[in-house]
Amino acid sequence: MAGRTALSRQRPVPSGAAELARARALLTGGPAQDAYASFRLARDLLSDDAGLVVAATRGAALAAWAAGDHAACLAELATAAGAPAPDTADDVVALVTDYLTGLRALLELRITDALGPLRRVVAQGSGDERPEALHHAAVAALALGDVGTACQVGARALAAARAHAAAGLRAAAGPGRRNTAAHHHAVLALAASVDGAAAEVAEHAAEALKAARRHGLEQTRTLAEWALARADLGQGRAEDAVARFGALVSPGPGGGHFALRPLLTPGFVEAAVLAGRAEAARPVLGELEIWAKLDLDDAAAARLTRCRALMAAHDGDAESAGHLWARALELHGDGCDSFERATTQFLYGRWLRRRRRPSQARRQLREALQAFERTGAAAWAGQAADELRAAGESAGAAASGIPPVATVAPSSSLPVTAGDTRDGTPLDRLTPHQRRIARYVAEGATNREVACRLSLSVRTVDHHLRNIFAALGVRSRVELTRIVTG
């Protein structure tokens, strides 16, 4: 991060104490790069005061982390680690010491050394009302998933981060804390992307991105964009999701924050495969493999195995895919994050249905639907219900509120039977738009997926499909598929 020389040329050299105060104000409410440069200038001006030099170095490390500058962050963390610990009983100083120690160990892949300090940050931050303490606790909970428990990742970690973020947002509502407030908005958007409404995700993400883009807050920007990408996945908008995720998992300028990229990879792989762009996901699996080998928890290995199953399915290796799906569920276990396990079951069931194994598909999809409903993941529950209905589960149709096909009268006053060809081929009875929908359904697409492809509402697709069934005299997707492919 450059800028110290330019900064000093643009204004008179201030006192060290004034520059340190300015840097702290920039860290919570201004551009991250300016805060970094200001902390470094303050350190030079305060070279005779060891305590303030340490404070400035710590501030520079925090600014570099916020800006997503990996090299600068590691350099400042190393410098801070080599300095004497501040001689104070201030619990905020102790929390920052643990926070920076844990971050450095995490970046250097010394996971055992990271656990204790970051665990203490989460514990202390849980009962703290100060915005910065809550900010650090939210980052620690999100980055490591409250690692004191093997399965405290995903939705359970987000629950902890959400509690910290909500309190932090209230505490940071005053002037001068725009960056802190933006971070908490981003965490709340990420939490809402699982169990909230799309409008809630969009609202929090917009607030976060407003400050993040203006002030170069890469961690905050990445969290907010992640939330929007995951909300896209929940709504079945795989193309939109893969575009957002793709930008975030790319290394270098414009990519996501370096510490968060491994956590984004599973979502990117899922979106890429569902969007028919699986080859784009292959190069990024290496970073996820490294993360999983750190052995933080079972969920990391389970996510990696799920990604491998998706890729094997794309490659047409059904035998390997089947083994990998089963292994992913074993790694999730019964006590781990139910949302992640449900996601694996949903994708597995979706694959089984397309392999024309409806009975096995229904078992996975039922369990996924129940888990999504338990965790409040309404968007994913809707997709699971769609897949269940497509697999022949009548309960799925009831859950989605769609009347059964048998209750809808044919559009013609004459009786119609499946395969009736009195007007030519059966498909001649359909409009061009209906034929297009019928072909998508015959390919295995759910109503939600058809709606995304044709830019329609799911309700509109439901209506068209009922009319298609009535016009062709069929009562199931299986019968429709036979007509379309016959």
PDB file of C-alpha atoms in Angstrom, residues 299-456:
ATOM      1  CA  ALA A 299     -17.523 -29.038   7.282  1.00  0.00           C
ATOM      2  CA  ALA A 300     -14.517 -27.862   5.260  1.00  0.00           C
ATOM      3  CA  ALA A 301     -13.775 -31.414   4.121  1.00  0.00           C
ATOM      4  CA  ALA A 302     -17.479 -32.035   3.491  1.00  0.00           C
ATOM      5  CA  ARG A 303     -17.766 -28.934   1.300  1.00  0.00           C
ATOM      6  CA  LEU A 304     -14.690 -29.959  -0.671  1.00  0.00           C
ATOM      7  CA  THR A 305     -16.095 -33.461  -1.208  1.00  0.00           C
ATOM      8  CA  ARG A 306     -19.417 -31.969  -2.306  1.00  0.00           C
ATOM      9  CA  CYS A 307     -17.572 -29.840  -4.854  1.00  0.00           C
ATOM     10  CA  ARG A 308     -15.743 -32.908  -6.139  1.00  0.00           C
ATOM     11  CA  ALA A 309     -19.065 -34.734  -6.460  1.00  0.00           C
ATOM     12  CA  LEU A 310     -20.485 -31.856  -8.505  1.00  0.00           C
ATOM     13  CA  MET A 311     -17.462 -31.919 -10.809  1.00  0.00           C
ATOM     14  CA  ALA A 312     -17.580 -35.718 -11.184  1.00  0.00           C
ATOM     15  CA  ALA A 313     -21.264 -35.497 -12.064  1.00  0.00           C
ATOM     16  CA  HIS A 314     -20.476 -32.845 -14.655  1.00  0.00           C
ATOM     17  CA  ASP A 315     -17.752 -35.082 -16.119  1.00  0.00           C
ATOM     18  CA  GLY A 316     -20.243 -37.931 -16.465  1.00  0.00           C
ATOM     19  CA  ASP A 317     -18.462 -40.147 -13.936  1.00  0.00           C
ATOM     20  CA  ALA A 318     -21.591 -41.410 -12.205  1.00  0.00           C
ATOM     21  CA  GLU A 319     -19.799 -44.023 -10.112  1.00  0.00           C
ATOM     22  CA  SER A 320     -17.333 -41.532  -8.627  1.00  0.00           C
ATOM     23  CA  ALA A 321     -20.054 -38.936  -8.135  1.00  0.00           C
ATOM     24  CA  GLY A 322     -22.197 -41.392  -6.192  1.00  0.00           C
ATOM     25  CA  HIS A 323     -19.323 -42.324  -3.886  1.00  0.00           C
ATOM     26  CA  LEU A 324     -18.426 -38.664  -3.359  1.00  0.00           C
ATOM     27  CA  TRP A 325     -21.998 -37.647  -2.487  1.00  0.00           C
ATOM     28  CA  ALA A 326     -22.162 -40.441   0.087  1.00  0.00           C
ATOM     29  CA  ARG A 327     -18.771 -39.472   1.504  1.00  0.00           C
ATOM     30  CA  ALA A 328     -19.769 -35.809   1.769  1.00  0.00           C
ATOM     31  CA  LEU A 329     -22.800 -36.756   3.858  1.00  0.00           C
ATOM     32  CA  GLU A 330     -20.601 -38.912   6.100  1.00  0.00           C
ATOM     33  CA  LEU A 331     -18.248 -35.973   6.645  1.00  0.00           C
ATOM     34  CA  HIS A 332     -21.121 -33.657   7.500  1.00  0.00           C
ATOM     35  CA  GLY A 333     -22.244 -36.081  10.209  1.00  0.00           C
ATOM     36  CA  ASP A 334     -25.454 -35.693  12.163  1.00  0.00           C
ATOM     37  CA  GLY A 335     -24.260 -33.002  14.538  1.00  0.00           C
ATOM     38  CA  CYS A 336     -22.761 -30.508  12.086  1.00  0.00           C
ATOM     39  CA  ASP A 337     -24.286 -27.488  10.431  1.00  0.00           C
ATOM     40  CA  SER A 338     -27.708 -28.594   9.227  1.00  0.00           C
ATOM     41  CA  PHE A 339     -27.856 -25.984   6.448  1.00  0.00           C
ATOM     42  CA  GLU A 340     -24.651 -27.242   4.849  1.00  0.00           C
ATOM     43  CA  ARG A 341     -25.762 -30.858   5.145  1.00  0.00           C
ATOM     44  CA  ALA A 342     -29.142 -29.963   3.659  1.00  0.00           C
ATOM     45  CA  THR A 343     -27.397 -28.227   0.757  1.00  0.00           C
ATOM     46  CA  THR A 344     -25.437 -31.400   0.039  1.00  0.00           C
ATOM     47  CA  GLN A 345     -28.598 -33.504   0.217  1.00  0.00           C
ATOM     48  CA  PHE A 346     -30.441 -31.092  -2.059  1.00  0.00           C
ATOM     49  CA  LEU A 347     -27.711 -31.199  -4.713  1.00  0.00           C
ATOM     50  CA  TYR A 348     -27.397 -34.978  -4.359  1.00  0.00           C
ATOM     51  CA  GLY A 349     -31.158 -35.437  -4.716  1.00  0.00           C
ATOM     52  CA  ARG A 350     -31.197 -33.141  -7.722  1.00  0.00           C
ATOM     53  CA  TRP A 351     -28.499 -35.268  -9.372  1.00  0.00           C
ATOM     54  CA  LEU A 352     -30.311 -38.511  -8.534  1.00  0.00           C
ATOM     55  CA  ARG A 353     -33.522 -37.239 -10.105  1.00  0.00           C
ATOM     56  CA  ARG A 354     -31.705 -36.385 -13.317  1.00  0.00           C
ATOM     57  CA  ARG A 355     -30.186 -39.870 -13.253  1.00  0.00           C
ATOM     58  CA  ARG A 356     -33.794 -41.144 -13.253  1.00  0.00           C
ATOM     59  CA  ARG A 357     -33.590 -42.571  -9.746  1.00  0.00           C
ATOM     60  CA  PRO A 358     -36.664 -40.831  -8.317  1.00  0.00           C
ATOM     61  CA  SER A 359     -37.123 -42.977  -5.225  1.00  0.00           C
ATOM     62  CA  GLN A 360     -33.588 -42.303  -3.972  1.00  0.00           C
ATOM     63  CA  ALA A 361     -33.889 -38.655  -5.001  1.00  0.00           C
ATOM     64  CA  ARG A 362     -37.063 -38.187  -2.962  1.00  0.00           C
ATOM     65  CA  ARG A 363     -35.389 -39.479   0.186  1.00  0.00           C
ATOM     66  CA  GLN A 364     -32.558 -36.943  -0.044  1.00  0.00           C
ATOM     67  CA  LEU A 365     -34.848 -34.109  -1.094  1.00  0.00           C
ATOM     68  CA  ARG A 366     -37.340 -34.755   1.719  1.00  0.00           C
ATOM     69  CA  GLU A 367     -34.594 -34.548   4.332  1.00  0.00           C
ATOM     70  CA  ALA A 368     -33.148 -31.447   2.673  1.00  0.00           C
ATOM     71  CA  LEU A 369     -36.560 -29.763   2.627  1.00  0.00           C
ATOM     72  CA  GLN A 370     -37.149 -30.521   6.308  1.00  0.00           C
ATOM     73  CA  ALA A 371     -33.714 -29.190   7.270  1.00  0.00           C
ATOM     74  CA  PHE A 372     -34.147 -26.022   5.216  1.00  0.00           C
ATOM     75  CA  GLU A 373     -37.492 -25.438   6.883  1.00  0.00           C
ATOM     76  CA  ARG A 374     -35.967 -25.978  10.348  1.00  0.00           C
ATOM     77  CA  THR A 375     -33.205 -23.441   9.657  1.00  0.00           C
ATOM     78  CA  GLY A 376     -35.610 -20.919   8.138  1.00  0.00           C
ATOM     79  CA  ALA A 377     -33.946 -21.115   4.698  1.00  0.00           C
ATOM     80  CA  ALA A 378     -37.185 -20.454   2.831  1.00  0.00           C
ATOM     81  CA  ALA A 379     -35.644 -19.900  -0.605  1.00  0.00           C
ATOM     82  CA  TRP A 380     -33.783 -23.207  -0.509  1.00  0.00           C
ATOM     83  CA  ALA A 381     -36.868 -24.932   0.875  1.00  0.00           C
ATOM     84  CA  GLY A 382     -38.764 -23.684  -2.158  1.00  0.00           C
ATOM     85  CA  GLN A 383     -36.183 -25.173  -4.503  1.00  0.00           C
ATOM     86  CA  ALA A 384     -36.234 -28.487  -2.642  1.00  0.00           C
ATOM     87  CA  ALA A 385     -40.042 -28.552  -2.882  1.00  0.00           C
ATOM     88  CA  ASP A 386     -39.779 -27.930  -6.634  1.00  0.00           C
ATOM     89  CA  GLU A 387     -37.372 -30.828  -7.008  1.00  0.00           C
ATOM     90  CA  LEU A 388     -39.581 -33.085  -4.878  1.00  0.00           C
ATOM     91  CA  ARG A 389     -42.570 -32.296  -7.049  1.00  0.00           C
ATOM     92  CA  ALA A 390     -40.509 -32.995 -10.164  1.00  0.00           C
ATOM     93  CA  ALA A 391     -39.474 -36.323  -8.626  1.00  0.00           C
ATOM     94  CA  GLY A 392     -43.116 -37.330  -8.169  1.00  0.00           C
ATOM     95  CA  GLU A 393     -43.652 -36.346  -4.529  1.00  0.00           C
ATOM     96  CA  SER A 394     -47.243 -35.167  -4.118  1.00  0.00           C
ATOM     97  CA  ALA A 395     -46.390 -33.593  -0.764  1.00  0.00           C
ATOM     98  CA  GLY A 396     -44.026 -31.287  -2.590  1.00  0.00           C
ATOM     99  CA  ALA A 397     -46.875 -29.883  -4.673  1.00  0.00           C
ATOM    100  CA  ALA A 398     -48.985 -29.395  -1.562  1.00  0.00           C
ATOM    101  CA  ALA A 399     -46.133 -27.623   0.237  1.00  0.00           C
ATOM    102  CA  SER A 400     -45.595 -25.251  -2.671  1.00  0.00           C
ATOM    103  CA  GLY A 401     -49.252 -24.308  -2.843  1.00  0.00           C
ATOM    104  CA  ILE A 402     -49.602 -25.466  -6.467  1.00  0.00           C
ATOM    105  CA  PRO A 403     -52.896 -27.253  -7.159  1.00  0.00           C
ATOM    106  CA  PRO A 404     -52.459 -30.795  -8.457  1.00  0.00           C
ATOM    107  CA  VAL A 405     -52.658 -31.119 -12.223  1.00  0.00           C
ATOM    108  CA  ALA A 406     -55.689 -33.406 -12.016  1.00  0.00           C
ATOM    109  CA  THR A 407     -57.844 -30.542 -10.677  1.00  0.00           C
ATOM    110  CA  VAL A 408     -57.330 -28.421 -13.804  1.00  0.00           C
ATOM    111  CA  ALA A 409     -59.723 -28.992 -16.664  1.00  0.00           C
ATOM    112  CA  PRO A 410     -58.379 -29.382 -20.208  1.00  0.00           C
ATOM    113  CA  SER A 411     -58.481 -26.260 -22.365  1.00  0.00           C
ATOM    114  CA  SER A 412     -60.453 -28.114 -25.025  1.00  0.00           C
ATOM    115  CA  SER A 413     -64.051 -29.200 -24.495  1.00  0.00           C
ATOM    116  CA  LEU A 414     -63.195 -32.557 -26.074  1.00  0.00           C
ATOM    117  CA  PRO A 415     -61.625 -35.313 -24.007  1.00  0.00           C
ATOM    118  CA  VAL A 416     -57.863 -35.516 -24.430  1.00  0.00           C
ATOM    119  CA  THR A 417     -55.711 -38.546 -23.842  1.00  0.00           C
ATOM    120  CA  ALA A 418     -51.932 -38.720 -23.576  1.00  0.00           C
ATOM    121  CA  GLY A 419     -50.379 -38.859 -27.008  1.00  0.00           C
ATOM    122  CA  ASP A 420     -53.575 -37.832 -28.843  1.00  0.00           C
ATOM    123  CA  THR A 421     -52.504 -36.864 -32.358  1.00  0.00           C
ATOM    124  CA  ARG A 422     -55.753 -35.843 -33.996  1.00  0.00           C
ATOM    125  CA  ASP A 423     -54.248 -32.391 -34.686  1.00  0.00           C
ATOM    126  CA  GLY A 424     -50.881 -33.752 -35.864  1.00  0.00           C
ATOM    127  CA  THR A 425     -48.094 -34.529 -33.390  1.00  0.00           C
ATOM    128  CA  PRO A 426     -48.998 -34.064 -29.717  1.00  0.00           C
ATOM    129  CA  LEU A 427     -46.749 -31.007 -29.433  1.00  0.00           C
ATOM    130  CA  ASP A 428     -48.707 -29.303 -32.230  1.00  0.00           C
ATOM    131  CA  ARG A 429     -51.428 -28.716 -29.655  1.00  0.00           C
ATOM    132  CA  LEU A 430     -49.072 -26.332 -27.810  1.00  0.00           C
ATOM    133  CA  THR A 431     -48.119 -22.756 -28.542  1.00  0.00           C
ATOM    134  CA  PRO A 432     -44.437 -22.105 -29.397  1.00  0.00           C
ATOM    135  CA  HIS A 433     -43.946 -20.698 -25.896  1.00  0.00           C
ATOM    136  CA  GLN A 434     -45.523 -23.769 -24.312  1.00  0.00           C
ATOM    137  CA  ARG A 435     -43.366 -26.090 -26.437  1.00  0.00           C
ATOM    138  CA  ARG A 436     -40.266 -24.312 -25.181  1.00  0.00           C
ATOM    139  CA  ILE A 437     -41.339 -24.762 -21.568  1.00  0.00           C
ATOM    140  CA  ALA A 438     -42.189 -28.404 -22.211  1.00  0.00           C
ATOM    141  CA  ARG A 439     -38.731 -29.073 -23.652  1.00  0.00           C
ATOM    142  CA  TYR A 440     -37.015 -27.478 -20.654  1.00  0.00           C
ATOM    143  CA  VAL A 441     -39.108 -29.584 -18.283  1.00  0.00           C
ATOM    144  CA  ALA A 442     -38.336 -32.726 -20.285  1.00  0.00           C
ATOM    145  CA  GLU A 443     -34.626 -31.926 -19.873  1.00  0.00           C
ATOM    146  CA  GLY A 444     -35.129 -32.067 -16.107  1.00  0.00           C
ATOM    147  CA  ALA A 445     -35.471 -28.374 -15.268  1.00  0.00           C
ATOM    148  CA  THR A 446     -37.618 -27.423 -12.282  1.00  0.00           C
ATOM    149  CA  ASN A 447     -40.289 -24.724 -12.575  1.00  0.00           C
ATOM    150  CA  ARG A 448     -37.951 -22.293 -10.833  1.00  0.00           C
ATOM    151  CA  GLU A 449     -35.140 -23.049 -13.296  1.00  0.00           C
ATOM    152  CA  VAL A 450     -37.487 -22.613 -16.269  1.00  0.00           C
ATOM    153  CA  ALA A 451     -38.608 -19.285 -14.815  1.00  0.00           C
ATOM    154  CA  CYS A 452     -34.987 -18.104 -14.572  1.00  0.00           C
ATOM    155  CA  ARG A 453     -34.181 -19.155 -18.134  1.00  0.00           C
ATOM    156  CA  LEU A 454     -37.223 -17.419 -19.605  1.00  0.00           C
ATOM    157  CA  SER A 455     -37.272 -14.407 -17.248  1.00  0.00           C
ATOM    158  CA  LEU A 456     -40.713 -15.350 -15.969  1.00  0.00           C
TER     159      LEU A 456
END
